[in-house]
Coordinates of C-alpha atoms in Angstrom, one line a residue:
Chain A
M264 CA -16.4 -6.1 52.7
A265 CA -17.8 -7.5 49.6
K266 CA -21.6 -7.4 48.6
P267 CA -22.8 -10.8 48.3
E268 CA -25.7 -10.5 46.2
L269 CA -22.9 -9.6 43.3
R270 CA -21.9 -12.9 41.3
L271 CA -18.3 -13.6 41.7
D272 CA -18.3 -12.1 37.9
E273 CA -19.1 -8.8 38.7
M274 CA -17.2 -8.3 41.4
T275 CA -13.8 -6.7 41.2
R276 CA -10.5 -9.2 41.0
E277 CA -10.2 -8.0 45.0
E278 CA -13.9 -8.0 46.2
A279 CA -13.6 -12.0 44.9
L280 CA -10.7 -12.9 46.6
Q281 CA -11.7 -11.4 49.4
Y282 CA -15.2 -13.2 48.8
L283 CA -13.0 -16.4 48.9
N284 CA -11.5 -15.8 52.0
E285 CA -14.7 -15.1 54.0
T286 CA -16.2 -17.7 52.4
M287 CA -13.5 -20.8 52.5
K288 CA -12.4 -21.8 55.6
P289 CA -9.8 -24.5 55.4
E290 CA -9.3 -25.3 58.6
E291 CA -12.4 -25.0 59.8
G292 CA -13.3 -27.9 57.3
V293 CA -15.6 -25.8 55.0
I294 CA -15.1 -25.5 51.3
P295 CA -18.0 -23.6 49.2
A296 CA -19.3 -25.8 46.1
Y297 CA -18.6 -22.1 43.8
I298 CA -14.9 -22.7 44.0
L299 CA -15.8 -25.8 42.0
T300 CA -17.4 -24.3 38.3
D301 CA -17.2 -20.3 38.9
P302 CA -15.8 -18.8 36.0
T303 CA -13.8 -16.3 37.8
I304 CA -11.9 -18.8 40.0
Y305 CA -11.1 -20.8 37.7
K306 CA -9.0 -17.7 35.3
L307 CA -8.2 -16.6 38.9
E308 CA -6.5 -20.2 39.6
H309 CA -5.0 -20.1 35.7
E310 CA -3.1 -17.1 36.3
K311 CA -1.8 -17.9 40.2
I312 CA -1.7 -21.4 40.2
F313 CA -0.8 -23.4 36.8
M314 CA 1.2 -20.3 35.6
K315 CA 3.0 -20.0 38.7
T316 CA 3.8 -23.4 40.0
W317 CA 5.3 -26.5 38.9
V318 CA 3.1 -28.7 36.5
L319 CA 4.2 -32.2 35.8
L320 CA 4.9 -32.5 32.2
G321 CA 6.4 -36.4 31.7
H322 CA 8.9 -39.2 32.8
E323 CA 12.2 -38.8 31.4
S324 CA 11.4 -43.0 29.8
E325 CA 9.3 -41.5 27.6
I326 CA 12.1 -39.7 25.5
P327 CA 14.7 -42.2 26.0
N328 CA 16.9 -41.7 22.9
K329 CA 19.0 -38.5 21.8
N330 CA 16.8 -36.7 19.6
D331 CA 13.5 -38.2 21.3
Y332 CA 10.5 -35.4 21.6
M333 CA 7.2 -35.6 22.7
L334 CA 4.6 -32.9 22.9
R335 CA 3.0 -32.0 26.6
D336 CA 0.8 -28.6 27.6
L337 CA 2.0 -26.8 30.6
A338 CA -1.2 -24.7 31.8
G339 CA -2.9 -24.9 28.7
Y340 CA 0.2 -24.1 26.2
S341 CA 2.2 -26.5 24.0
V342 CA 5.6 -27.5 24.7
I343 CA 7.7 -29.7 22.8
I344 CA 9.7 -31.6 25.1
S345 CA 12.7 -32.3 23.8
R346 CA 16.5 -34.7 24.3
G347 CA 19.4 -33.5 23.2
Q348 CA 22.2 -35.1 20.5
D349 CA 24.5 -34.0 24.2
E350 CA 21.6 -36.1 26.5
E351 CA 19.5 -33.1 27.6
I352 CA 16.7 -32.6 28.2
R353 CA 14.8 -29.3 26.9
A354 CA 11.7 -27.8 26.9
F355 CA 10.0 -25.1 24.4
Y356 CA 7.0 -23.5 23.6
N357 CA 6.2 -24.9 20.7
M358 CA 5.3 -21.7 18.7
C359 CA 7.8 -20.5 15.6
T360 CA 9.0 -17.2 16.7
H361 CA 8.6 -15.8 12.9
R362 CA 4.9 -16.4 13.0
G363 CA 3.7 -18.3 15.9
M364 CA 3.0 -21.3 13.6
K365 CA 3.0 -24.4 16.1
L366 CA 6.6 -26.4 15.0
C367 CA 5.6 -29.6 16.0
R368 CA 2.1 -31.5 15.5
A369 CA 3.1 -35.2 16.6
D370 CA 2.9 -37.0 20.0
H371 CA 5.7 -38.2 19.9
G372 CA 8.8 -38.9 17.9
N373 CA 12.9 -38.7 17.1
K374 CA 14.2 -35.7 15.1
A375 CA 17.1 -33.1 15.6
N376 CA 15.0 -30.1 14.0
F377 CA 11.8 -28.9 13.7
T378 CA 10.7 -26.8 10.2
C379 CA 8.0 -24.6 10.9
P380 CA 5.3 -25.6 8.5
Y381 CA 4.5 -22.2 7.8
H382 CA 7.6 -20.4 6.2
G383 CA 10.1 -23.1 7.0
F384 CA 12.1 -22.2 9.4
N385 CA 14.0 -24.4 10.8
F386 CA 14.9 -24.7 14.4
K387 CA 17.7 -26.9 16.7
N388 CA 16.3 -29.0 19.4
T389 CA 18.3 -26.8 21.6
G390 CA 16.0 -24.1 20.0
E391 CA 18.6 -22.6 17.9
L392 CA 17.2 -20.9 14.8
I393 CA 19.3 -22.5 12.3
G394 CA 17.7 -21.7 8.5
V395 CA 15.4 -19.8 7.1
P396 CA 15.0 -20.2 3.9
L397 CA 16.0 -17.1 1.1
Q398 CA 17.4 -15.7 4.1
N399 CA 20.2 -13.3 2.4
D400 CA 17.9 -12.3 -0.9
I401 CA 15.4 -11.6 1.6
Y402 CA 16.2 -10.0 4.7
G403 CA 20.2 -9.0 3.2
G404 CA 22.0 -11.0 5.7
K405 CA 19.9 -8.6 8.7
L406 CA 17.9 -11.2 10.1
D407 CA 19.3 -11.6 13.9
T408 CA 19.1 -15.2 14.1
S409 CA 20.6 -15.5 16.9
S410 CA 17.9 -13.5 18.8
M411 CA 15.0 -15.8 17.4
G412 CA 15.8 -19.0 19.2
L413 CA 12.4 -20.9 20.5
N414 CA 11.1 -19.5 24.1
K415 CA 12.7 -22.2 26.1
V416 CA 10.5 -23.3 28.7
T417 CA 12.2 -24.0 32.6
I418 CA 11.6 -27.7 33.3
G419 CA 13.1 -29.6 36.3
T420 CA 13.0 -33.3 37.0
Y421 CA 12.9 -35.4 39.8
R422 CA 13.2 -39.1 39.9
G423 CA 12.2 -39.2 36.1
L424 CA 9.4 -36.8 36.3
I425 CA 9.8 -33.8 34.4
F426 CA 8.1 -30.9 35.8
G427 CA 8.0 -27.3 34.3
T428 CA 6.7 -23.8 34.5
W429 CA 5.8 -20.5 32.9
N430 CA 7.8 -18.6 36.5
D431 CA 10.3 -16.6 35.8
N432 CA 11.3 -17.1 39.3
P433 CA 10.0 -20.4 40.7
Q434 CA 10.3 -21.7 44.2
P435 CA 13.6 -24.0 43.2
L436 CA 11.6 -27.3 41.7
D437 CA 13.5 -29.5 45.1
D438 CA 12.1 -27.2 48.2
F439 CA 8.9 -27.3 46.2
L440 CA 8.5 -30.9 46.4
S441 CA 9.9 -30.9 49.9
D442 CA 9.2 -33.7 52.2
F443 CA 6.9 -34.9 49.8
K444 CA 10.1 -36.7 48.2
W445 CA 10.1 -39.4 50.6
Y446 CA 6.4 -40.5 48.9
L447 CA 7.4 -39.8 46.2
D448 CA 10.3 -42.3 46.2
I449 CA 8.3 -44.7 47.3
G450 CA 5.3 -44.2 44.6
L451 CA 8.0 -43.4 41.1
G452 CA 11.6 -44.2 42.4
R453 CA 11.6 -47.4 44.1
T454 CA 13.8 -48.7 41.7
E455 CA 14.3 -47.2 38.0
M456 CA 10.7 -47.2 36.7
E457 CA 9.6 -46.6 33.6
V458 CA 6.5 -45.5 31.4
V459 CA 5.2 -48.2 28.8
G460 CA 3.3 -46.7 26.1
P461 CA 1.6 -43.7 25.3
P462 CA -0.7 -41.7 28.2
Q463 CA -3.9 -42.3 27.9
K464 CA -6.0 -39.2 27.4
F465 CA -10.0 -38.7 27.6
I466 CA -12.3 -35.7 28.7
V467 CA -14.2 -35.5 31.9
H468 CA -17.1 -33.3 32.3
S469 CA -16.1 -32.4 35.8
N470 CA -13.6 -30.1 37.9
W471 CA -9.9 -31.0 37.9
K472 CA -9.8 -30.1 41.8
I473 CA -12.2 -32.4 42.6
G474 CA -9.7 -35.5 41.3
S475 CA -6.7 -33.8 43.0
D476 CA -8.7 -33.5 46.2
N477 CA -10.3 -37.4 45.8
F478 CA -6.2 -38.9 45.3
V479 CA -5.2 -36.4 48.0
S480 CA -7.5 -37.9 50.9
D481 CA -10.8 -39.8 50.3
S482 CA -10.1 -43.4 51.1
Y483 CA -13.2 -42.9 52.4
H484 CA -15.4 -43.2 49.4
T485 CA -14.0 -46.6 48.0
M486 CA -15.8 -48.5 50.4
V487 CA -19.1 -47.1 48.5
T488 CA -18.2 -46.0 44.7
H489 CA -15.8 -49.4 44.2
G490 CA -17.9 -51.6 45.8
S491 CA -18.1 -53.5 43.1
I492 CA -14.4 -54.7 43.4
A493 CA -15.3 -56.2 47.1
Q494 CA -18.2 -58.0 45.3
L495 CA -15.7 -59.2 42.7
G496 CA -13.5 -60.8 45.0
M497 CA -10.2 -58.3 43.7
V498 CA -10.0 -56.7 47.5
P499 CA -10.3 -58.6 50.7
S500 CA -13.6 -56.4 52.0
A501 CA -15.6 -53.4 51.8
T502 CA -13.4 -51.6 54.5
Y503 CA -10.5 -52.5 53.5
S504 CA -9.2 -48.9 52.2
K505 CA -9.4 -47.6 56.3
K506 CA -6.5 -49.5 57.8
G507 CA -3.5 -47.3 57.4
Y508 CA -2.0 -43.7 56.9
Q509 CA -3.0 -40.7 56.1
V510 CA -0.1 -37.7 55.6
H511 CA 0.6 -35.0 54.5
T512 CA 3.5 -32.3 53.7
D513 CA 3.6 -28.5 53.0
N514 CA 2.8 -26.9 49.6
G515 CA -0.5 -28.8 49.6
H516 CA 1.2 -32.7 48.9
G517 CA -0.5 -35.5 50.6
C518 CA -1.1 -38.8 50.1
L519 CA -2.4 -42.4 51.6
I520 CA -0.6 -45.1 52.6
G521 CA -2.4 -48.1 53.1
M522 CA -0.9 -51.2 55.6
P523 CA -0.7 -53.7 56.3
N524 CA 0.4 -55.8 53.6
P525 CA 1.4 -59.5 54.5
D526 CA 2.5 -59.6 50.9
F527 CA 5.1 -58.0 48.9
P528 CA 3.3 -56.7 45.8
F529 CA 6.5 -55.8 43.9
P530 CA 9.0 -58.7 41.9
E531 CA 10.7 -60.4 44.7
E532 CA 13.8 -60.3 42.1
L533 CA 14.3 -56.8 42.5
K534 CA 14.2 -56.7 46.8
D535 CA 18.1 -55.1 46.4
E536 CA 17.5 -53.0 44.3
F537 CA 14.6 -51.4 45.7
K538 CA 16.8 -51.4 49.1
S539 CA 19.6 -49.5 46.9
H540 CA 17.0 -46.8 45.8
L541 CA 15.4 -46.3 49.5
T542 CA 16.3 -45.3 52.7
T543 CA 15.8 -48.4 55.3
E544 CA 12.5 -47.1 56.3
Q545 CA 11.1 -46.5 53.0
F546 CA 12.1 -50.1 52.0
D547 CA 10.4 -50.9 55.8
L548 CA 7.6 -49.1 55.0
I549 CA 6.7 -50.3 51.1
S550 CA 7.6 -54.1 52.4
N551 CA 4.4 -53.6 54.2
M552 CA 2.2 -51.5 52.2
K553 CA -1.0 -52.6 50.5
N554 CA -1.4 -49.9 48.5
L555 CA 0.0 -45.9 47.8
I556 CA -2.7 -43.2 46.4
G557 CA -1.7 -39.1 46.5
T558 CA -1.0 -35.7 45.3
L559 CA 1.3 -33.4 44.1
F560 CA -0.1 -30.2 43.7
P561 CA -1.8 -29.3 42.3
N562 CA -2.7 -31.5 39.9
L563 CA -0.5 -34.8 39.1
S564 CA -1.8 -37.6 41.3
I565 CA 0.3 -41.2 41.9
L566 CA -0.9 -44.7 42.6
V567 CA 0.6 -47.8 43.7
S568 CA -2.6 -50.2 43.1
H569 CA -2.5 -53.9 44.9
T570 CA -5.5 -56.5 43.7
K571 CA -6.3 -59.6 42.8
V572 CA -6.6 -60.5 39.5
K573 CA -6.8 -64.1 38.1
G574 CA -6.2 -65.5 41.7
Q575 CA -3.3 -63.8 41.8
L576 CA -2.0 -60.7 43.6
I577 CA -0.3 -57.6 41.2
S578 CA 0.3 -54.0 42.0
N579 CA 0.8 -51.5 39.4
T580 CA 2.1 -48.0 39.4
T581 CA 0.3 -45.0 37.6
M582 CA 0.4 -41.2 37.6
R583 CA -2.5 -39.1 36.3
L584 CA -2.6 -35.2 36.0
W585 CA -6.2 -33.9 35.7
K586 CA -5.6 -31.4 33.2
P587 CA -8.3 -28.4 33.4
I588 CA -9.4 -27.5 29.8
G589 CA -12.6 -25.3 31.6
P590 CA -14.2 -24.9 34.6
D591 CA -16.4 -27.7 34.5
K592 CA -14.0 -29.8 31.9
M593 CA -10.9 -31.4 32.1
E594 CA -8.3 -34.2 30.6
V595 CA -7.1 -36.7 32.6
M596 CA -3.6 -37.9 31.4
T597 CA -2.8 -41.5 32.3
W598 CA 0.6 -43.0 32.4
F599 CA 1.8 -46.9 33.3
L600 CA 5.2 -47.3 34.8
V601 CA 6.9 -50.5 35.9
E602 CA 9.7 -51.3 37.6
K603 CA 12.5 -51.5 34.4
N604 CA 14.4 -54.5 35.7
A605 CA 11.0 -57.0 36.2
S606 CA 10.5 -59.6 34.2
E607 CA 8.5 -59.7 31.4
D608 CA 5.5 -61.9 32.5
W609 CA 5.5 -59.7 35.9
K610 CA 5.4 -56.0 33.3
Y611 CA 2.8 -58.2 31.2
R612 CA 1.1 -58.6 34.3
S613 CA 1.2 -55.0 35.9
R614 CA -0.1 -53.9 32.8
E615 CA -3.1 -56.0 32.5
S616 CA -4.1 -55.3 36.2
Y617 CA -3.6 -51.3 35.4
I618 CA -5.8 -51.6 32.3
L619 CA -8.3 -53.2 34.2
T620 CA -8.1 -51.1 36.8
F621 CA -7.6 -47.8 36.1
S622 CA -7.4 -47.0 32.3
P623 CA -10.4 -45.5 30.9
S624 CA -12.2 -48.6 31.0
G625 CA -10.7 -49.4 34.7
I626 CA -13.2 -50.7 36.8
F627 CA -12.2 -48.6 39.4
E628 CA -11.7 -45.5 37.5
Q629 CA -14.9 -45.4 35.5
D630 CA -17.4 -44.9 38.8
D631 CA -14.6 -42.3 39.8
T632 CA -15.6 -40.5 36.6
E633 CA -19.0 -40.6 36.7
V634 CA -19.1 -39.4 40.6
F635 CA -17.1 -36.4 39.7
T636 CA -19.3 -35.3 36.6
D637 CA -22.4 -35.2 38.9
I638 CA -20.3 -33.2 41.7
T639 CA -19.8 -30.7 39.1
A640 CA -22.8 -30.8 37.5
A641 CA -24.9 -30.1 40.9
A642 CA -21.4 -27.5 41.9
S643 CA -22.6 -25.5 38.6
G644 CA -24.5 -22.5 38.0
V645 CA -26.1 -19.6 40.2
M646 CA -27.5 -21.5 42.5
P647 CA -25.0 -23.3 44.6
F648 CA -23.2 -19.5 44.8
A649 CA -26.8 -17.7 45.9
K650 CA -27.5 -20.2 47.9
K651 CA -23.9 -20.7 49.5
L652 CA -23.0 -24.2 49.4
T653 CA -20.8 -25.8 51.0
Y654 CA -18.8 -29.0 51.8
N655 CA -18.0 -30.4 54.9
Y656 CA -14.5 -31.2 54.9
T657 CA -14.5 -32.3 59.0
M658 CA -14.2 -35.8 59.1
G659 CA -10.9 -36.3 61.3
M660 CA -10.4 -33.4 62.9
H661 CA -10.8 -34.6 66.4
R662 CA -7.7 -37.2 65.6
E663 CA -4.1 -35.9 66.7
P664 CA -1.2 -36.9 64.4
V665 CA 0.5 -39.8 65.1
T666 CA 4.3 -40.2 66.4
D667 CA 6.1 -42.8 65.3
F668 CA 5.6 -43.0 61.9
P669 CA 8.9 -43.4 59.6
G670 CA 8.4 -41.0 57.0
P671 CA 8.4 -36.9 56.9
G672 CA 4.9 -34.7 57.5
V673 CA 2.2 -34.7 59.5
A674 CA 0.4 -38.2 59.7
Y675 CA -2.0 -39.7 60.8
G676 CA -2.6 -43.7 61.9
D677 CA -6.0 -43.9 60.0
K678 CA -7.0 -43.6 56.5
F679 CA -10.2 -42.2 56.9
S680 CA -9.6 -38.2 57.4
E681 CA -9.9 -34.9 55.3
A682 CA -6.6 -33.5 57.1
N683 CA -5.1 -34.0 53.4
S684 CA -8.1 -32.2 52.1
R685 CA -7.9 -29.1 54.4
N686 CA -3.6 -29.0 54.1
Y687 CA -4.7 -29.0 50.1
Y688 CA -7.3 -26.1 50.1
R689 CA -5.3 -24.5 52.5
Y690 CA -2.2 -23.9 50.1
W691 CA -4.8 -23.4 47.5
L692 CA -6.3 -20.9 48.8
N693 CA -2.5 -19.3 50.5
L694 CA -1.5 -19.2 46.1
M695 CA -5.1 -17.6 44.7
N696 CA -3.7 -14.8 47.4
S697 CA 0.0 -14.8 45.7
Chain B
M86 CA -17.5 -60.5 -5.7
S87 CA -18.4 -64.0 -5.7
M88 CA -21.6 -65.3 -4.5
E89 CA -19.9 -67.1 -1.6
M90 CA -18.2 -63.9 -0.6
M91 CA -21.6 -62.1 -0.9
L92 CA -23.4 -65.0 1.5
A93 CA -20.5 -64.5 3.9
T94 CA -20.6 -60.9 3.7
Y95 CA -24.3 -60.9 4.2
E96 CA -24.0 -63.7 7.5
F97 CA -21.2 -61.4 9.2
S98 CA -23.0 -58.1 8.9
Q99 CA -25.9 -59.9 10.3
W100 CA -23.9 -60.7 13.2
L101 CA -22.6 -57.8 13.9
Y102 CA -25.6 -55.9 13.9
R103 CA -26.9 -58.7 16.4
E104 CA -24.0 -57.8 18.2
A105 CA -24.4 -54.1 18.3
K106 CA -28.5 -54.9 19.6
L107 CA -27.4 -57.2 22.3
L108 CA -24.8 -54.7 23.8
D109 CA -27.6 -51.6 23.0
D110 CA -30.7 -53.7 24.7
I111 CA -28.0 -53.9 27.3
D112 CA -28.0 -57.9 27.5
F113 CA -24.4 -58.7 28.6
D114 CA -25.4 -62.5 29.0
G115 CA -25.9 -62.9 26.0
W116 CA -22.9 -60.6 24.5
F117 CA -20.4 -62.3 26.2
A118 CA -21.8 -65.6 24.6
L119 CA -20.8 -64.7 21.5
M120 CA -17.6 -64.6 22.5
H121 CA -14.6 -67.6 22.1
P122 CA -12.8 -68.8 24.6
D123 CA -10.1 -67.5 23.0
I124 CA -11.5 -64.5 23.2
M125 CA -8.7 -61.4 22.8
Y126 CA -10.8 -57.9 23.0
S127 CA -8.2 -55.4 22.5
M128 CA -8.4 -51.5 21.7
P129 CA -5.3 -49.5 21.1
V130 CA -4.5 -46.1 22.3
R131 CA -4.5 -43.7 19.2
V132 CA -1.4 -41.2 18.6
N133 CA -0.7 -38.5 16.4
K134 CA 2.5 -39.3 14.4
E135 CA 4.7 -37.3 12.1
G136 CA 3.4 -37.6 8.2
I137 CA 2.0 -41.2 7.1
E138 CA 4.0 -42.9 9.2
R139 CA 1.9 -46.5 10.3
P140 CA 0.6 -47.6 12.6
D141 CA -0.7 -44.8 14.1
Y142 CA -1.5 -46.4 17.3
A143 CA 0.4 -47.6 20.3
T144 CA 1.5 -51.5 20.1
D145 CA 2.2 -50.8 24.0
M146 CA -0.5 -49.5 25.5
F147 CA -4.4 -50.4 25.5
A148 CA -7.7 -48.6 26.6
F149 CA -8.8 -52.8 26.6
H150 CA -6.9 -55.5 26.1
D151 CA -8.9 -58.4 28.0
D152 CA -8.8 -62.5 27.4
H153 CA -11.6 -64.4 28.0
H154 CA -11.2 -64.3 32.1
L155 CA -10.9 -60.2 32.3
L156 CA -13.6 -59.9 29.8
S157 CA -16.2 -61.6 32.0
L158 CA -14.9 -59.7 35.1
R159 CA -16.4 -56.7 33.2
V160 CA -19.9 -58.4 32.3
E161 CA -19.6 -59.1 36.2
R162 CA -19.2 -56.5 37.6
L163 CA -22.1 -54.8 35.4
K164 CA -24.6 -56.7 37.3
T165 CA -23.3 -56.1 40.9
D166 CA -25.3 -53.2 43.0
Y167 CA -22.3 -50.7 42.4
A168 CA -21.7 -50.4 39.2
W169 CA -22.3 -46.9 39.1
A170 CA -20.8 -46.2 35.8
E171 CA -23.3 -47.6 34.1
I172 CA -26.7 -47.0 36.9
P173 CA -28.4 -46.1 34.7
P174 CA -26.9 -47.9 32.4
S175 CA -25.8 -45.7 28.8
R176 CA -28.5 -45.5 26.3
T177 CA -25.9 -46.7 23.5
R178 CA -26.8 -46.8 19.8
R179 CA -24.3 -48.9 17.9
S180 CA -24.1 -47.9 13.6
V181 CA -21.9 -51.1 12.5
N182 CA -21.3 -50.6 8.4
N183 CA -18.7 -51.0 6.1
V184 CA -18.5 -54.6 6.6
R185 CA -15.8 -56.2 4.4
V186 CA -15.1 -59.8 4.7
E187 CA -11.4 -60.1 4.9
E188 CA -10.8 -63.9 4.6
Y189 CA -13.5 -66.6 5.0
V190 CA -13.1 -70.2 5.2
P191 CA -16.1 -72.0 5.7
N192 CA -17.4 -73.2 8.7
E193 CA -13.7 -72.7 10.1
R194 CA -12.5 -69.1 10.3
A195 CA -13.1 -65.6 9.0
V196 CA -11.1 -62.1 9.6
V197 CA -14.1 -58.9 8.7
K198 CA -13.4 -55.4 9.3
S199 CA -16.2 -52.8 9.8
Y200 CA -16.8 -49.3 11.0
L201 CA -18.2 -48.9 14.5
L202 CA -19.8 -45.3 15.6
L203 CA -21.4 -45.8 18.8
Y204 CA -23.7 -42.7 20.4
R205 CA -23.9 -42.6 24.0
S206 CA -26.2 -40.6 26.4
R207 CA -26.1 -40.9 30.5
S208 CA -28.4 -40.3 32.6
T209 CA -29.8 -36.4 32.5
D210 CA -26.6 -35.5 30.8
I211 CA -27.7 -33.3 27.8
H212 CA -24.1 -34.1 26.2
H213 CA -23.3 -37.5 24.5
D214 CA -20.5 -39.3 23.4
L215 CA -19.0 -40.6 19.7
V216 CA -16.6 -42.8 19.8
S217 CA -16.0 -43.5 16.0
G218 CA -13.3 -46.5 14.6
E219 CA -13.1 -49.3 12.9
R220 CA -12.8 -53.2 14.2
T221 CA -10.8 -56.7 12.7
D222 CA -13.1 -59.2 14.3
E223 CA -11.4 -62.8 13.7
F224 CA -14.1 -65.4 14.2
L225 CA -13.5 -68.9 14.6
Y226 CA -16.4 -71.8 13.5
V227 CA -17.6 -73.3 16.9
D228 CA -20.2 -75.9 17.2
G229 CA -22.5 -74.5 14.0
E230 CA -22.4 -70.7 15.4
W231 CA -19.7 -68.1 14.4
K232 CA -17.8 -66.7 17.5
L233 CA -15.7 -64.0 17.8
S234 CA -11.8 -64.9 18.5
K235 CA -10.7 -61.7 17.9
R236 CA -11.7 -58.3 18.2
F237 CA -8.7 -55.1 17.3
F238 CA -10.6 -51.7 18.0
V239 CA -8.9 -48.3 16.9
I240 CA -10.1 -45.7 17.9
D241 CA -10.6 -42.1 15.3
Q242 CA -9.8 -40.0 18.7
T243 CA -6.2 -39.6 20.5
T244 CA -8.3 -37.6 23.5
I245 CA -11.1 -39.9 23.6
N246 CA -14.2 -37.8 24.5
T247 CA -16.0 -40.0 27.0
R248 CA -15.9 -39.9 30.8
N249 CA -15.0 -43.4 30.4
L250 CA -15.4 -46.9 28.5
A251 CA -17.3 -48.2 31.2
I252 CA -19.3 -49.9 27.8
F253 CA -17.9 -52.3 24.7
V254 CA -17.0 -51.2 21.6

């Protein structure tokens, strides 16, 4: 039994985990406040979750041409993702194997080779070390360049999404995504999708899990947090977000599907392309879908939003990463995606609605980050731990899953529930114990 | 510099100071009245590029990309009871400087560049946000007044150190 009067940072790792297991009860809807901001939890999370699982790096459409590259980070470590001359996408740790300098410092570009700014070691975008200045003279021709290639990062792709992991022996990406693929298909793979422009990045003094949690199950907040949208006439009513389904799958993933929708919220001319990418069940669902909001564990959220802008209904698709940069700080990275074969007019209007609603200036986004910041401040420090403050996640526990939902996973016939959060935190706790 | 350009520089400096004051005083209607119906209010995403490759901002993605209607929507939103991002309103302090008149046709049109340093404080939060960048503004002369018809704000950070842009730049 861990001594509860100790602070977590005074406990051994085993005691801290034991305390976590005693105080966090996802099945009962009890989540302690300290897990949002405690530095010990944050360190364990980094090791046991972000260093082990699959994390999104970006989208294939961001590097469409041979020798295109982009810089991203994986669990806080800079990674170069490059499309080689052979079209293959590879990822490397952005560190020269000679003395460790960052090889690349631009966000994005086109280059077949990367030259280290420190001593000029030159690496091909396949990772191979191909040039060492004055090599024969200073190393006597004995430097084993073949063992000095860039450190490769394990990546996997699905529907254009590029995931990476530091785990040498990861669960196959396919298994990790598992049943959630059905929903990713609808959200990001219903047709050929492309990322437009660079991702937007901004800093929120919030724990990253609040973002994931908000998107995995919380439609309930939209009535109040986003009340302004109803007042502006962009959605029909304050309770518009209640109707539909809440669904979760293994591995903590989950989403919310707003239904029904009398309008087809996507470009009409792409219906055939949609049908060729989706099953009949998926197409039927998307044809009647208002919006889709979800989180792929641990920190990728996806959103297909549908609102009225300038008197016209228009959908926009975005994905976002809640990247931890401290227990109480995250970098939010948001991408806008659009149907590649849509008309220019559709693309323009969809981007316009994204910027208005879910970019850093977005009138949905800005009220969320205000809430995330204050929740984090309230959970910080020793008091919430000492007083054993907890959150209530019991919403919808009286409900039974529906049996007639066409998609995989556990589905509930009402979006207002916390079942997905319980599932998310259950998996989070599993990994913390791994 | 000609006397005409000196006077124009003074005139637009005063215009921009007055605009800053209206925003800092949370007089959004007063501010919006300065906009020309053709306003295009843009803030591209800043990016890190190789070497001195330019432009070093995105041409296809923006933090703001608003016409008159969308900008009015933001102003209207701030008046609802649910604009939490600005309840209570941020305390902002806009310093506008390095004002340079690039093009000037008296009583017709002008292009003016300026630097903006925007300090933002929220509620009891001891952190403050600083947003800095350069504006390129275009003005049209309507009914005896200069109205803003285009703003292009290039921010100095690639990762914006603010929780949101519920404020105007």
